[in-house]
Each structure stands twice: as C-alpha cells, then as structure tokens.
Short mmCIF file of N, CA and C in Angstrom, two decimals:
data_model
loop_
_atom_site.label_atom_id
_atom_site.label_comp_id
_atom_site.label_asym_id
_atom_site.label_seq_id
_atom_site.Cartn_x
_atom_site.Cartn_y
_atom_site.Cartn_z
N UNK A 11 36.76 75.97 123.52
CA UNK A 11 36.87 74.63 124.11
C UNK A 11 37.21 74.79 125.58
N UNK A 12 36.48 73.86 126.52
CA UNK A 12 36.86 73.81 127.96
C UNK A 12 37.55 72.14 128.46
N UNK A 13 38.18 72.82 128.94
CA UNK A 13 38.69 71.57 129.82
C UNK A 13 39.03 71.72 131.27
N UNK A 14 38.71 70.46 131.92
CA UNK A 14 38.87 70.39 133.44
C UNK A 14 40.31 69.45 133.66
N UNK A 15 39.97 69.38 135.06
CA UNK A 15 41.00 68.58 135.20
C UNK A 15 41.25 66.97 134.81
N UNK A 16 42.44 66.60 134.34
CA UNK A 16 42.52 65.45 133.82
C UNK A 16 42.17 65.54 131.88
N UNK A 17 41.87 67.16 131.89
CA UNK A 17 42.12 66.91 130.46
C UNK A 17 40.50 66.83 129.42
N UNK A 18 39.85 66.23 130.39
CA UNK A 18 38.67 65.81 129.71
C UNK A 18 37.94 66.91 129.24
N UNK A 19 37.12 66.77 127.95
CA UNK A 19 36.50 68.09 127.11
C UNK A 19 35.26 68.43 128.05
N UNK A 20 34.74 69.57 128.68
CA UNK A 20 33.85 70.44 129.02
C UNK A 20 33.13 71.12 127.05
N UNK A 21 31.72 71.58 127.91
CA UNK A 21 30.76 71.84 127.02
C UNK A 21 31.49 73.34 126.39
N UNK A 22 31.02 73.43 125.06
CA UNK A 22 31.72 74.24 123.86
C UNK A 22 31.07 75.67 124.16
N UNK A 23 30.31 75.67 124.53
CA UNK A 23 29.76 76.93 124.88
C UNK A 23 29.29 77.15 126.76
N UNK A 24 30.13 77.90 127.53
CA UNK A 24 29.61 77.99 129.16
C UNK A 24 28.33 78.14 129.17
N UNK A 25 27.90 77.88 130.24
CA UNK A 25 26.38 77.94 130.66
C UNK A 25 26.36 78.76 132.14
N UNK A 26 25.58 79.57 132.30
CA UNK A 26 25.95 80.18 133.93
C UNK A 26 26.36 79.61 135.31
N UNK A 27 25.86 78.61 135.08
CA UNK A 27 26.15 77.59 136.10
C UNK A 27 27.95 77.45 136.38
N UNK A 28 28.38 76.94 134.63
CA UNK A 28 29.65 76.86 134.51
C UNK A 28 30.65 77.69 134.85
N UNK A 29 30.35 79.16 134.27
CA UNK A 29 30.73 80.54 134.85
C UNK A 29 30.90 80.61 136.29
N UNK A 30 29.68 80.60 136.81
CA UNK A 30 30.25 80.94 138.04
C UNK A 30 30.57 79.73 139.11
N UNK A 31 30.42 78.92 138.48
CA UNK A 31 31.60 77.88 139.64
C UNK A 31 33.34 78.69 139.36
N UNK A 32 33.52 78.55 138.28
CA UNK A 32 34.83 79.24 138.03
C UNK A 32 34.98 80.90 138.32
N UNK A 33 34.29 81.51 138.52
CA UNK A 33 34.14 83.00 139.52
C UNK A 33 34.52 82.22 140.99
N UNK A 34 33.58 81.58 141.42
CA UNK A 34 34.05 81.32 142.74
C UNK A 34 35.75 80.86 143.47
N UNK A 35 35.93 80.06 141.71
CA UNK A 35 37.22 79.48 142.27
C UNK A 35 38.49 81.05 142.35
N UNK A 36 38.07 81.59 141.57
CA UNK A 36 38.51 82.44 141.41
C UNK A 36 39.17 83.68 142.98
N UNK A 37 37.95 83.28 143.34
CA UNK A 37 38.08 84.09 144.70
C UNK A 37 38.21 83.13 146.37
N UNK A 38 38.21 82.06 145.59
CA UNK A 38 38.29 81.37 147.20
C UNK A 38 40.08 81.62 147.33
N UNK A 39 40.53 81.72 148.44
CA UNK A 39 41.29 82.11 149.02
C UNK A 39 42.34 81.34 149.23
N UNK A 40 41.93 79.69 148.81
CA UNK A 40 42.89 78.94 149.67
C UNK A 40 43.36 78.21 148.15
N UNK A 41 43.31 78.48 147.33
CA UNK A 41 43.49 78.07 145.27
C UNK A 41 43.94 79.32 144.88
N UNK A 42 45.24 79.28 144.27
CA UNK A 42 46.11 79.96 143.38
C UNK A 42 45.39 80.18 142.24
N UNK A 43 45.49 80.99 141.76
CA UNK A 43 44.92 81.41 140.64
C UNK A 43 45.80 82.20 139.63
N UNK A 44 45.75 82.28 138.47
CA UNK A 44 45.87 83.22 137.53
C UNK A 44 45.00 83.78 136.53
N UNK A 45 44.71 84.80 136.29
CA UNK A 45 43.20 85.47 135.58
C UNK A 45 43.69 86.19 134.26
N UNK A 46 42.87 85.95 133.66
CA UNK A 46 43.29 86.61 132.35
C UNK A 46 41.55 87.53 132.54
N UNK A 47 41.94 88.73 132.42
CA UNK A 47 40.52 89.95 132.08
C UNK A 47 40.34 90.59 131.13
N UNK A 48 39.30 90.68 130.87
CA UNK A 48 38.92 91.71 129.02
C UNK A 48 37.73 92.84 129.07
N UNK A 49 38.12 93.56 129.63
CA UNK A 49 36.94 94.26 130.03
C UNK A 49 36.33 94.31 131.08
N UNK A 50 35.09 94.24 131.41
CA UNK A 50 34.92 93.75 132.90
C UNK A 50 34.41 92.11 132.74
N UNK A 51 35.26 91.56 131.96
CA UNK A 51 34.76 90.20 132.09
C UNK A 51 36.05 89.29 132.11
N UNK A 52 35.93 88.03 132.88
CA UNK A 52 37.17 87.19 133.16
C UNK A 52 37.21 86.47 132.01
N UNK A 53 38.41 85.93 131.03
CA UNK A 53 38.04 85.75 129.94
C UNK A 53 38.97 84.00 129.90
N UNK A 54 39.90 84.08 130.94
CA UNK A 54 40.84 82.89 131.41
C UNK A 54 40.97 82.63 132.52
N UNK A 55 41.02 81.37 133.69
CA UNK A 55 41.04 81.15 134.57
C UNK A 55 41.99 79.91 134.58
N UNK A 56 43.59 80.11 135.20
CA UNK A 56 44.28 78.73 135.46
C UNK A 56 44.10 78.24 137.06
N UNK A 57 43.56 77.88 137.43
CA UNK A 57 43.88 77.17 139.31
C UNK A 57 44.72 76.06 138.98
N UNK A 58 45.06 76.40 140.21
CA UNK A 58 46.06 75.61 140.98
C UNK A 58 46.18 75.44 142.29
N UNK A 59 46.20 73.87 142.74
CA UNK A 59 45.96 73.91 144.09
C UNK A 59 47.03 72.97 144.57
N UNK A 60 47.26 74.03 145.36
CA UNK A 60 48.67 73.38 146.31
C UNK A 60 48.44 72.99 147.84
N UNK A 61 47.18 72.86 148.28
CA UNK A 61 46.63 72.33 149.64
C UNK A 61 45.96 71.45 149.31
N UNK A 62 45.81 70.67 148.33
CA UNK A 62 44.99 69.18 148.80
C UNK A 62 43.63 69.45 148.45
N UNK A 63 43.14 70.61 147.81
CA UNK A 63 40.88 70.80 147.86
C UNK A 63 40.62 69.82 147.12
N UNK A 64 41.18 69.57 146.03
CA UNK A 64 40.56 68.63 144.97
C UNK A 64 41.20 67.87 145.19
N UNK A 65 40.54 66.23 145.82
CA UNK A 65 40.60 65.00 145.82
C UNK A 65 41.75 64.16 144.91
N UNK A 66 42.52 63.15 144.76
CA UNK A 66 43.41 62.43 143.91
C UNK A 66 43.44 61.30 144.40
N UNK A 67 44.19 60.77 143.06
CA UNK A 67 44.07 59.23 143.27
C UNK A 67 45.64 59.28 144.38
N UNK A 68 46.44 59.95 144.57
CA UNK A 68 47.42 60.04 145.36
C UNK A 68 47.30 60.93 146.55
N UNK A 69 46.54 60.67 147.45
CA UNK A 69 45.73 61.77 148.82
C UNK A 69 47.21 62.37 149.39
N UNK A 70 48.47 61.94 149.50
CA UNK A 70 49.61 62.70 149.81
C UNK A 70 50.77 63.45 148.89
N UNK A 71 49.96 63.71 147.97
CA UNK A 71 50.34 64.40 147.11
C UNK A 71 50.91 65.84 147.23
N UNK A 72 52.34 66.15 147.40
CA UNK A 72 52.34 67.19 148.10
C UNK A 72 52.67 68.54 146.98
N UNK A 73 52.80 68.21 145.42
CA UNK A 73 53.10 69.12 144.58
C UNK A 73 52.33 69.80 144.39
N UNK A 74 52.56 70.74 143.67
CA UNK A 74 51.30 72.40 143.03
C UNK A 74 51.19 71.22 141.99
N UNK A 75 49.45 71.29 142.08
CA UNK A 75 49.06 70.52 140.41
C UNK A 75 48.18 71.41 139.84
N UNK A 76 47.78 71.58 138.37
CA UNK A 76 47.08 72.22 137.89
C UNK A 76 45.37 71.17 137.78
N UNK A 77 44.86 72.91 138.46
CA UNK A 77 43.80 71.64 138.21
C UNK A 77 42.59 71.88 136.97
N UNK A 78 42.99 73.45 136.54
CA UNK A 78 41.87 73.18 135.28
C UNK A 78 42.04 74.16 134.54
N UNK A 79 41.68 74.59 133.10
CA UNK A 79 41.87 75.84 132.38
C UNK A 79 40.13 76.30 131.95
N UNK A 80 40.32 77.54 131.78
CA UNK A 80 38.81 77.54 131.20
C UNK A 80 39.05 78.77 130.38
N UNK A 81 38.75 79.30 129.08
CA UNK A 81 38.56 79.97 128.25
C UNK A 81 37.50 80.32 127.79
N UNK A 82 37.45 81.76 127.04
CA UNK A 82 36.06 82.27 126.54
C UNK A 82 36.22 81.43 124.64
N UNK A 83 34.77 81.30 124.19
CA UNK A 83 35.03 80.84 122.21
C UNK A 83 35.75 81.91 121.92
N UNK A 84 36.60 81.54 121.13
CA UNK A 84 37.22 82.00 120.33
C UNK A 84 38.14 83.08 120.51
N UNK A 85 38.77 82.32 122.14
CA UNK A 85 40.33 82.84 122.96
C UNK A 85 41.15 81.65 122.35
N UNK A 86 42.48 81.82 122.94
CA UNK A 86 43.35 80.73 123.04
C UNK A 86 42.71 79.64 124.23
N UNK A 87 43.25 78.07 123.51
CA UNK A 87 42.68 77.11 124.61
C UNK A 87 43.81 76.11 124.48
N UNK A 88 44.08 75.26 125.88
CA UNK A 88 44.91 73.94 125.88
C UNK A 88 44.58 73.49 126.94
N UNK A 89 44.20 72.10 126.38
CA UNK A 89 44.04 70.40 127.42
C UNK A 89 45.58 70.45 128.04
N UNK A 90 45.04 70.42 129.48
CA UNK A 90 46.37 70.39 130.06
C UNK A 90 45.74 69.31 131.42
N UNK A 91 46.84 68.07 131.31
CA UNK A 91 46.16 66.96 132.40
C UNK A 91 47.25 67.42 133.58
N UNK A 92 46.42 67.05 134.98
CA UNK A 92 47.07 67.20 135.82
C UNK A 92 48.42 66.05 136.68
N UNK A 93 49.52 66.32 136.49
CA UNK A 93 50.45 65.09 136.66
C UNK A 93 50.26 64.27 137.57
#
C-alpha cells in the first residue's frame, strides 16, 4: 500500500513513473529524507520537508511536516497525514 501526503491511498502496485519521482526526492538536497535499502534497491522512503517545497493550506508554516511514505508489496506500510 502507498500513501502520499494527507494520507490518501496511492496505486497498490508502483509503476516507474512512481519510482522514480520518489528516487528523485530522495536525492534532492533541500528534503530530509530517511531510506530504508534491501539490496541495491530502495525499499522505504520517509520525506520530510522543513523549507516550505510542498505547497499548504498554511503557506507560513514553519514546522518539519511529513510529507509522504512509500513502501515496497509486502514491506511494512502506514497512512500517516501531514499535521
């Protein structure tokens, strides 16, 4: 199961597209990250962005919010909304 930010269900199986938007986030520079790896493959991705990239309904929002989880089938998974 995938979920983005705010919680909402993403498609049950990634598609490449999906993958590598989340590779990218992975490496942009200015988003916290934490990685979970299994081999040579990324198997968990938490961001977190504490500069403002992703848009809110509160634009001065100055806390670390989470902004999305993504898991491989048949890892551990949790809907987690961003506060």
């Amino acid at each position: 199961m995938y979920y983005g930010a705010g919680g909402h269900d993403e498609a049950a199986v990634p598609g490449d597209e999906y993958r590598e938007t989340w590779r990218k986030m992975v490496v942009d520079s200015r988003v916290a990250v934490q990685v979970a790896v299994l081999d040579d493959d990324i198997v968990g991705v938490i961001t977190l962005d504490a500069n403002g990239l992703f848009p809110t309904i509160a634009p001065h929002e100055t806390r670390v919010r989470l902004v999305g989880i993504f898991v491989e089938p048949g890892r551990w998974s949790s809907g987690v909304a961003a506060p």
